[in-house]
Structure formats: C-alpha cells, structure tokens
Amino acid sequence: MKKKLLPFLATTAALILGACSVQTESDVSQGTNTSSEEKPTIEILGMSANETDMNIVRDQLIKNGFDVKLNTQPDYSSFSAQQDAGNFDLAVTGWTTVTGNPDYAVRSLFTTNGDYSIMSDPEVDALINEAALETPEEYQETYKELENVLVTEKAYIVPLYNSLKAQAFDKNLLKEESIHLSKSRAFAWEPVSFSDETKNETDSLMLTQTMSDLTSLDPIKANDGSINQLNTNMYVRLVNLTDDDQVTSEGALSHSHAIAEGNSDFYFVLRDDINFAAVENGQAIDTGEMVSGQDVIFSLNRAKDSNSVPDHRTYTLHEHIDTVELVTNLSELESIQLSNGSGTVLEGLEENLDMPIADAVEEIAEVDNTSGSYQVIKVTTTEPFPQVLNYLAHQSAGIVSQQQVESVNNYDINSFNPSIDIAYGDQRAIINGTNHLYASGPYIMTTKDDYEAQFQANPGYRPETQEAPNIKNVTVRFISDPDSALSSLRSGEIYLLYGLDETKYEIVENDDSLALQSIPSNAVTYMLFNTNGRTVSESANLRKSILYSINQEEINAAYEGKKLPAYSTVSPLVDTGNELVADPAKVTEYFEAFINE
C-alpha cells in the first residue's frame, strides 16, 4: 500500500515578501505568458509553516504564465489528509537524511511501495538499488544518473533548497562545551550539563518541539518530526553517528563493531552496563533487566518485517537485513578477515575493548564484560551493503524489550483496531496514566499532555560512568509557532531551541545571553508532483515546464542568502554536479511539447 509522503517539518516563519526580491501576486499578474496557449491552474499544497516557499513558487509560476491556487493547511494532519485525497498538483515537502547515507535519502521516498512514496518507476527503483551496493567512490555516478531520471528527464520532484541546521541556547545556564550539533543525528540530551552542575539533579532541561501529537513511541512505527528526537534519546542502538556522520560505537549498545570481508557480515560486541528503565508512580526506575542480545535480535527482526506491527513505517530502512544472531563460537571471529584486510574480525572487535574477548556467550546470566564474557551479535545482509550501519544508527533501530513489547502487543494483528487497541508506544497510554514504556536509552518519558512531555534519566543507563546522563530531568514543551519558541528562549522559558530558522540568526547573535550553532544540514525542501489523477501526473513535459519556472536564487534571497542549492534529496551527501537553473525558454519549449502530446 502506498503511503503519504512525510513533509519536512521546518518551522519557517512567513517573511514579508516586499522586503526581498520576490514579486507579489499583483506584481507578477502582468507577467508575460510564455505560450500562446493558456496554461493550466497549478494547485500547490503546503502547511502554513511553508507559506514563504509557497508564495515564492506561486509568484514564479504566475510570472511564467501559469495560474496558481494555494492550498494552505494549518498543520501536518490537515496537510496529510489533503495529500491523501489527492488535492494538489505540487506538495511542498522535504526530507532530512538523519542517517548520513544517500540510500536513506531516496529509498523511502521514491521506490515503488516505499514507506513515503507515491510513485512507481522501475528505472528509479533499479538505480536506487544499484547505488545501495556500491562504495562512495562508485555511487557518485549512479546517484547522478538517478537525479537525471528523477528530476531532469521525468521531473517527479522540483528541488527548492538545502537548509542550514542551527540551534540556539542560553549560554549562561548551559555549559557550552556540553552542547553538540550533529549534521544528521537528532540532538542528544545526555551530554548536556548546566553551567552550575548542582542544578543537574534539581532543575529540568527545558527544550521544545513543534509537534505535540506523537505518532508513536515504538521506534519502528514512526519516522517524523514528532518523535525522532524523543525516540533517539529513549532507545539505544547498536551504533551511533558522530557529529560529522561517521559511524561510531560511542554512546551505543556496542563496545565496538567490525565489518567482515565481503561487506555482508557485521559484528557487534555488546555492553553489559545498560538496563531497561520503566516508570512507576511517575518516576523512572531501573528494571534490573539488561539490554541483551536477545532483545537486539527481537528488535531488528521486527524492524525489517513489514507485518510485525500494524502501520509499520520504517521497514524499508531495514529490508537489507537478512539474519540477526548471537555468535557463540570464537573460532568464527578468529577465522574471518576484516573487509579492509587489516586483520581478523576478532582483532577488530578487541581493538577498543578494555578486556579481550575470552568467551562469546548466549545466556544473559553468563555475561560479564569485566571477565571477558560478552554477547556478540552478527547481522548478515541480503547483499553486500555497507550502508546498513547507517540504518542501524537510525532511531527506528532502537532496541526495545522483547518481554515488554510482547506483553503489551497481545492483540491480533489482522483485526487490530487503532481506535480501540492500545499498542506499545501509543501516546494514549502515557496520557491516560498507564505508562507501559521500557526505555533502553538514557531517558524515558514519564508523563505527557498537550502542553509538554516530561522525561527522566534512565538510572540503569551506564551508571557510575561518564556516559550516564548529566541532567536528571528533561521537559519538552510543545510550541508550534517558531516565533513563539524563539521568544520563549529569550525569556528563559526554554533553554535550548533546536531547529532555528535562518532568518532568526541575527536576533540570536544580538542577544548577549544566547549562543548560536549552525552547520550545513542534510535537509532538502522540495515539491512533489501528484502522480495520480491530475494533468501533471500524465505529462513529464508539463512537469518540466513547471520545473524550469523555479528560480532558486530568488528563494535564497528571501532567506537572506542562507539557503544552499539542491537538486535532489542526495544533494547534501553526494556531489553530482547537477543544478537547477531557471530557464524561461525551456518553460516554453516543454509547455509547447505538452500541448502537442
């Protein structure tokens, strides 16, 4: 079943268009129609947060002879309903590649039956699958060819821009060196510390996000702006991403990991100092249940199985996983070479261990890292696929408790009724006071209402180590309006604002109490053509006529020069050399070809 495309949940405030180089509708209504034939009306769907983009695109299309109708929805739910109903020609949307690898940037969006795909093109499918098996040195040309099909030849999407990623925080309250901004990974809470460290136990770290309606706190059932940061901090993964998108075992369930020769077998040595947290009487407790290899096997098997839960939204991210198993024979690790030829898998796994691997055990009771007894997980992929490590760093690969999830999800999946049945991770359980969460990560949600969500540190997460969470309590306020969120930061209601719009940088820079962090992101905003039932659905020539109406330089000017050019969702990750240049001659050429079809 094809599903809706997840909109990029940028909280962009509307700009006063008169202050930039973009013309208003009345200004451009006198623009020259580039064809003697009357151009069709183009309906643009978007959310109010994307109003600036919608207005600019409207003006550019009118300037090139198109009539334009704006379908502006107040929130994601309304947007989604309109998209599902097909009430659009173009939908302003976007994608952030939170895994740092280009396969994630395209697979869910553009493959047939992808989690968020509304298109089906065998040529696109083949190129995405080809690039997935290639090294970075090889896949640059393949992704360029993919862009040529996706954008240049068939114009399924219209790229608008690549964004910067920024956050602002109160530098008087928070210790600056404890605040990290990662290119892909969601903001990590556990390193953060108050400048006055005595407050770490008593005060709550005040954060914010725009969306209050949480899709699911089950990591495999959601992949959107409502839960990415929350689930990232509630569930540990086999590996993580560094701030610059390198795969690492730091802050992960594994001490270390290794890739075997052939790039199909991946090994992970598990820690034994992380327990699941639960909530009792509103407080986070250590359950005493170690996050084990058995939980890893359960979690990854359900992650790759589209039928493991109703409304599974992330299975295509893990479809390259074939098997997940515990290794109990050390000779296997000793006999297999690393993919880079630098030694055996055992040597690679032991490189960062304080205690060498004396025994690879299956039973949890036999695990004792201090004496050299470890659980070792082996993940085998369906094909050679090094990018699987990036997917294992994604929040959807978070490790859940097999015992707890199975005890909650005792429904018949074939007759599951979402209006009645409460599945694991359903926010209604937390709101109703029957918190059933088991968190393997540094924090667990204790309460939630329409106004905020409360979290407490997991007392079983690497206790008595430097990796244990610094701040005990975290509060996430739900503030939908970006200007209100910034005002809350400046007034001291929140202490850190993650996802600051580029047009607000100067406000932060001029505030002596605030600090700004900004880096190029993996977020690309684009417009998606409706692929079913509209005139644009049937004609690539009409779509290309619209494509070449778009002037990215004008869009960038509206954002004070702080946007970056993009050609597709892989633009921040792979330099294909492709760029979109507005061209009125091509607008006319392709529209005339459309008329003559």
GROMACS .gro file of C-alpha atoms in nm, residues 23-321:
model
  299
   23GLN     CA    1   0.741   3.984  -0.653
   24THR     CA    2   0.391   3.973  -0.510
   25GLU     CA    3   0.098   3.821  -0.693
   26SER     CA    4  -0.025   4.162  -0.807
   27ASP     CA    5   0.322   4.250  -0.934
   28VAL     CA    6   0.354   3.937  -1.142
   29SER     CA    7  -0.002   3.925  -1.267
   30GLN     CA    8   0.119   4.144  -1.555
   31GLY     CA    9   0.398   3.898  -1.638
   32THR     CA   10   0.429   3.771  -1.992
   33ASN     CA   11   0.264   3.438  -2.067
   34THR     CA   12   0.536   3.231  -2.229
   35SER     CA   13   0.296   3.047  -2.457
   36SER     CA   14   0.009   3.137  -2.681
   37GLU     CA   15  -0.184   2.852  -2.518
   38GLU     CA   16  -0.348   2.909  -2.182
   39LYS     CA   17  -0.157   2.729  -1.911
   40PRO     CA   18  -0.344   2.512  -1.658
   41THR     CA   19  -0.404   2.610  -1.298
   42ILE     CA   20  -0.149   2.453  -1.065
   43GLU     CA   21  -0.266   2.374  -0.712
   44ILE     CA   22   0.014   2.394  -0.455
   45LEU     CA   23  -0.041   2.215  -0.125
   46GLY     CA   24   0.156   2.305   0.186
   47MET     CA   25   0.143   2.390   0.553
   48SER     CA   26   0.134   2.738   0.698
   49ALA     CA   27   0.494   2.683   0.810
   50ASN     CA   28   0.586   2.667   0.439
   51GLU     CA   29   0.396   2.984   0.348
   52THR     CA   30   0.709   3.169   0.234
   53ASP     CA   31   0.805   2.891  -0.008
   54MET     CA   32   0.450   2.864  -0.139
   55ASN     CA   33   0.425   3.237  -0.205
   56ILE     CA   34   0.759   3.250  -0.386
   57VAL     CA   35   0.675   2.950  -0.604
   58ARG     CA   36   0.331   3.091  -0.679
   59ASP     CA   37   0.485   3.417  -0.799
   60GLN     CA   38   0.742   3.240  -1.014
   61LEU     CA   39   0.480   3.020  -1.180
   62ILE     CA   40   0.249   3.317  -1.245
   63LYS     CA   41   0.541   3.503  -1.397
   64ASN     CA   42   0.581   3.212  -1.639
   65GLY     CA   43   0.215   3.211  -1.739
   66PHE     CA   44   0.060   2.957  -1.502
   67ASP     CA   45  -0.246   3.018  -1.289
   68VAL     CA   46  -0.187   2.910  -0.931
   69LYS     CA   47  -0.413   2.802  -0.647
   70LEU     CA   48  -0.267   2.774  -0.297
   71ASN     CA   49  -0.397   2.502  -0.065
   72THR     CA   50  -0.250   2.606   0.272
   73GLN     CA   51  -0.314   2.377   0.567
   74PRO     CA   52  -0.253   2.469   0.932
   75ASP     CA   53  -0.077   2.151   1.040
   76TYR     CA   54   0.059   1.815   0.932
   77SER     CA   55  -0.262   1.624   0.994
   78SER     CA   56  -0.460   1.854   0.766
   79PHE     CA   57  -0.181   1.852   0.509
   80SER     CA   58  -0.172   1.474   0.514
   81ALA     CA   59  -0.549   1.447   0.469
   82GLN     CA   60  -0.536   1.677   0.168
   83GLN     CA   61  -0.247   1.485   0.018
   84ASP     CA   62  -0.419   1.150   0.069
   85ALA     CA   63  -0.727   1.295  -0.102
   86GLY     CA   64  -0.511   1.398  -0.399
   87ASN     CA   65  -0.600   1.767  -0.370
   88PHE     CA   66  -0.277   1.901  -0.516
   89ASP     CA   67  -0.057   1.922  -0.821
   90LEU     CA   68   0.252   2.011  -0.620
   91ALA     CA   69   0.308   1.950  -0.248
   92VAL     CA   70   0.573   2.148  -0.064
   93THR     CA   71   0.755   1.885   0.136
   94GLY     CA   72   1.105   1.777   0.225
   95TRP     CA   73   1.336   1.524   0.382
   96THR     CA   74   1.620   1.519   0.629
   97THR     CA   75   1.867   1.233   0.590
   98VAL     CA   76   1.913   1.158   0.958
   99THR     CA   77   2.132   0.852   0.891
  100GLY     CA   78   2.401   1.034   0.694
  101ASN     CA   79   2.389   0.794   0.396
  102PRO     CA   80   2.242   0.860   0.050
  103ASP     CA   81   2.035   0.542   0.031
  104TYR     CA   82   1.820   0.676   0.315
  105ALA     CA   83   1.782   0.999   0.119
  106VAL     CA   84   1.594   0.823  -0.160
  107ARG     CA   85   1.470   0.473  -0.075
  108SER     CA   86   1.161   0.551   0.135
  109LEU     CA   87   1.070   0.848  -0.082
  110PHE     CA   88   1.100   0.730  -0.439
  111THR     CA   89   1.097   0.350  -0.462
  112THR     CA   90   0.783   0.160  -0.553
  113ASN     CA   91   0.592   0.095  -0.229
  114GLY     CA   92   0.849   0.290  -0.027
  115ASP     CA   93   0.729   0.396   0.318
  116TYR     CA   94   0.653   0.751   0.199
  117SER     CA   95   0.649   0.704  -0.177
  118ILE     CA   96   0.356   0.787  -0.403
  119MET     CA   97   0.542   0.698  -0.724
  120SER     CA   98   0.644   0.387  -0.908
  121ASP     CA   99   0.916   0.387  -1.171
  122PRO     CA  100   1.122   0.072  -1.245
  123GLU     CA  101   1.414   0.282  -1.370
  124VAL     CA  102   1.425   0.478  -1.045
  125ASP     CA  103   1.397   0.157  -0.842
  126ALA     CA  104   1.685  -0.003  -1.032
  127LEU     CA  105   1.919   0.294  -0.985
  128ILE     CA  106   1.846   0.321  -0.613
  129ASN     CA  107   1.915  -0.050  -0.566
  130GLU     CA  108   2.231  -0.032  -0.776
  131ALA     CA  109   2.376   0.259  -0.580
  132ALA     CA  110   2.297   0.091  -0.247
  133LEU     CA  111   2.551  -0.183  -0.317
  134GLU     CA  112   2.831   0.050  -0.426
  135THR     CA  113   3.111   0.222  -0.240
  136PRO     CA  114   3.117   0.603  -0.219
  137GLU     CA  115   3.375   0.610  -0.496
  138GLU     CA  116   3.138   0.416  -0.720
  139TYR     CA  117   2.796   0.553  -0.631
  140GLN     CA  118   2.859   0.916  -0.722
  141GLU     CA  119   2.788   0.848  -1.089
  142THR     CA  120   2.491   0.625  -1.010
  143TYR     CA  121   2.327   0.891  -0.794
  144LYS     CA  122   2.391   1.145  -1.067
  145GLU     CA  123   2.212   0.917  -1.311
  146LEU     CA  124   1.930   0.875  -1.059
  147GLU     CA  125   1.892   1.254  -1.037
  148ASN     CA  126   1.887   1.276  -1.416
  149VAL     CA  127   1.591   1.037  -1.425
  150LEU     CA  128   1.414   1.168  -1.116
  151VAL     CA  129   1.446   1.538  -1.193
  152THR     CA  130   1.597   1.617  -1.533
  153GLU     CA  131   1.415   1.365  -1.753
  154LYS     CA  132   1.089   1.292  -1.571
  155ALA     CA  133   1.058   1.579  -1.322
  156TYR     CA  134   0.893   1.385  -1.041
  157ILE     CA  135   1.014   1.648  -0.796
  158VAL     CA  136   1.109   2.016  -0.801
  159PRO     CA  137   1.406   2.096  -0.572
  160LEU     CA  138   1.391   2.423  -0.380
  161TYR     CA  139   1.687   2.438  -0.139
  162ASN     CA  140   1.918   2.270   0.110
  163SER     CA  141   1.893   2.422   0.459
  164LEU     CA  142   2.138   2.502   0.731
  165LYS     CA  143   2.088   2.332   1.066
  166ALA     CA  144   2.105   2.553   1.371
  167GLN     CA  145   2.027   2.565   1.737
  168ALA     CA  146   2.043   2.843   1.994
  169PHE     CA  147   2.083   2.809   2.369
  170ASP     CA  148   2.121   3.008   2.687
  171LYS     CA  149   2.499   3.016   2.732
  172ASN     CA  150   2.467   3.145   3.087
  173LEU     CA  151   2.258   2.848   3.201
  174LEU     CA  152   2.410   2.566   2.994
  175LYS     CA  153   2.774   2.463   2.965
  176GLU     CA  154   2.868   2.545   2.605
  177GLU     CA  155   3.111   2.257   2.561
  178SER     CA  156   2.833   2.011   2.652
  179ILE     CA  157   2.609   2.124   2.365
  180HIS     CA  158   2.661   1.932   2.039
  181LEU     CA  159   2.511   1.998   1.697
  182SER     CA  160   2.522   1.695   1.470
  183LYS     CA  161   2.469   1.705   1.097
  184SER     CA  162   2.232   1.409   1.094
  185ARG     CA  163   2.174   1.268   1.441
  186ALA     CA  164   1.894   1.417   1.648
  187PHE     CA  165   2.001   1.630   1.942
  188ALA     CA  166   2.145   1.410   2.219
  189TRP     CA  167   2.044   1.506   2.571
  190GLU     CA  168   2.275   1.302   2.792
  191PRO     CA  169   2.596   1.509   2.741
  192VAL     CA  170   2.422   1.838   2.829
  193SER     CA  171   2.507   1.996   3.161
  194PHE     CA  172   2.408   2.310   3.344
  195SER     CA  173   2.692   2.554   3.399
  196ASP     CA  174   2.614   2.519   3.769
  197GLU     CA  175   2.641   2.142   3.789
  198THR     CA  176   2.447   2.131   4.116
  199LYS     CA  177   2.136   2.205   3.907
  200ASN     CA  178   2.177   1.881   3.711
  201GLU     CA  179   1.993   1.692   3.987
  202THR     CA  180   1.731   1.955   4.069
  203ASP     CA  181   1.644   2.157   3.757
  204SER     CA  182   1.482   2.039   3.434
  205LEU     CA  183   1.643   2.096   3.095
  206MET     CA  184   1.376   2.293   2.911
  207LEU     CA  185   1.351   2.210   2.540
  208THR     CA  186   1.083   2.249   2.273
  209GLN     CA  187   0.944   2.094   1.958
  210THR     CA  188   0.665   2.200   1.725
  211MET     CA  189   0.451   1.886   1.719
  212SER     CA  190   0.251   1.776   2.024
  213ASP     CA  191   0.070   1.480   1.867
  214LEU     CA  192   0.327   1.198   1.878
  215THR     CA  193   0.293   0.939   1.603
  216SER     CA  194   0.431   0.654   1.814
  217LEU     CA  195   0.689   0.591   2.084
  218ASP     CA  196   0.752   0.250   1.931
  219PRO     CA  197   1.066   0.327   1.726
  220ILE     CA  198   0.957   0.127   1.420
  221LYS     CA  199   0.612   0.285   1.392
  222ALA     CA  200   0.713   0.643   1.325
  223ASN     CA  201   0.971   0.842   1.135
  224ASP     CA  202   0.874   1.206   1.158
  225GLY     CA  203   0.942   1.528   1.341
  226SER     CA  204   0.705   1.440   1.625
  227ILE     CA  205   0.922   1.160   1.764
  228ASN     CA  206   1.268   1.149   1.601
  229GLN     CA  207   1.441   1.339   1.881
  230LEU     CA  208   1.234   1.174   2.153
  231ASN     CA  209   1.287   0.816   2.040
  232THR     CA  210   1.654   0.881   1.968
  233ASN     CA  211   1.701   0.966   2.335
  234MET     CA  212   1.480   0.684   2.467
  235TYR     CA  213   1.624   0.385   2.280
  236VAL     CA  214   1.988   0.286   2.247
  237ARG     CA  215   2.111   0.149   1.913
  238LEU     CA  216   2.393  -0.085   1.811
  239VAL     CA  217   2.587   0.212   1.671
  240ASN     CA  218   2.560   0.589   1.652
  241LEU     CA  219   2.665   0.870   1.422
  242THR     CA  220   2.929   1.125   1.517
  243ASP     CA  221   2.861   1.495   1.468
  244ASP     CA  222   3.006   1.466   1.116
  245ASP     CA  223   2.815   1.149   1.020
  246GLN     CA  224   3.079   0.883   1.085
  247VAL     CA  225   2.951   0.553   1.227
  248THR     CA  226   3.071   0.501   1.584
  249SER     CA  227   3.011   0.275   1.883
  250GLU     CA  228   3.038   0.570   2.121
  251GLY     CA  229   2.714   0.619   2.312
  252ALA     CA  230   2.580   0.294   2.167
  253LEU     CA  231   2.498  -0.057   2.289
  254SER     CA  232   2.814  -0.196   2.132
  255HIS     CA  233   3.164  -0.161   2.269
  256SER     CA  234   3.289  -0.198   1.912
  257HIS     CA  235   3.184  -0.326   1.571
  258ALA     CA  236   3.355  -0.481   1.269
  259ILE     CA  237   3.277  -0.545   0.901
  260ALA     CA  238   3.384  -0.883   0.766
  261GLU     CA  239   3.530  -0.936   0.421
  262GLY     CA  240   3.260  -0.931   0.156
  263ASN     CA  241   3.066  -0.649   0.327
  264SER     CA  242   2.773  -0.877   0.417
  265ASP     CA  243   2.852  -0.977   0.776
  266PHE     CA  244   2.864  -0.718   1.056
  267TYR     CA  245   2.969  -0.799   1.412
  268PHE     CA  246   2.896  -0.611   1.737
  269VAL     CA  247   3.032  -0.671   2.089
  270LEU     CA  248   2.756  -0.575   2.334
  271ARG     CA  249   2.789  -0.382   2.659
  272ASP     CA  250   2.651  -0.523   2.982
  273ASP     CA  251   2.603  -0.193   3.170
  274ILE     CA  252   2.269  -0.080   3.019
  275ASN     CA  253   1.939  -0.185   3.175
  276PHE     CA  254   1.585  -0.104   3.068
  277ALA     CA  255   1.406   0.175   3.253
  278ALA     CA  256   1.036   0.171   3.339
  279VAL     CA  257   0.803   0.420   3.507
  280GLU     CA  258   0.646   0.354   3.846
  281ASN     CA  259   0.444   0.618   4.031
  282GLY     CA  260   0.566   0.879   3.788
  283GLN     CA  261   0.933   0.803   3.849
  284ALA     CA  262   1.193   0.636   3.628
  285ILE     CA  263   1.323   0.311   3.777
  286ASP     CA  264   1.591   0.061   3.684
  287THR     CA  265   1.411  -0.265   3.599
  288GLY     CA  266   1.730  -0.464   3.653
  289GLU     CA  267   1.677  -0.621   3.308
  290MET     CA  268   1.989  -0.594   3.094
  291VAL     CA  269   1.951  -0.483   2.732
  292SER     CA  270   2.063  -0.811   2.578
  293GLY     CA  271   2.149  -0.977   2.253
  294GLN     CA  272   1.809  -1.145   2.260
  295ASP     CA  273   1.646  -0.800   2.267
  296VAL     CA  274   1.864  -0.693   1.975
  297ILE     CA  275   1.756  -0.995   1.768
  298PHE     CA  276   1.390  -0.931   1.851
  299SER     CA  277   1.415  -0.559   1.776
  300LEU     CA  278   1.590  -0.590   1.441
  301ASN     CA  279   1.374  -0.879   1.322
  302ARG     CA  280   1.058  -0.678   1.387
  303ALA     CA  281   1.222  -0.369   1.231
  304LYS     CA  282   1.271  -0.549   0.899
  305ASP     CA  283   0.935  -0.728   0.897
  306SER     CA  284   0.661  -0.515   0.741
  307ASN     CA  285   0.399  -0.733   0.910
  308SER     CA  286   0.539  -0.724   1.264
  309VAL     CA  287   0.313  -0.435   1.371
  310PRO     CA  288   0.015  -0.254   1.220
  311ASP     CA  289   0.115   0.059   1.030
  312HIS     CA  290   0.487  -0.024   1.022
  313ARG     CA  291   0.652   0.290   0.883
  314THR     CA  292   1.023   0.209   0.874
  315TYR     CA  293   1.063  -0.145   0.741
  316THR     CA  294   1.216  -0.035   0.410
  317LEU     CA  295   1.507   0.114   0.605
  318HIS     CA  296   1.594  -0.236   0.726
  319GLU     CA  297   1.494  -0.456   0.435
  320HIS     CA  298   1.858  -0.539   0.362
  321ILE     CA  299   1.889  -0.725   0.692
   0.00000   0.00000   0.00000
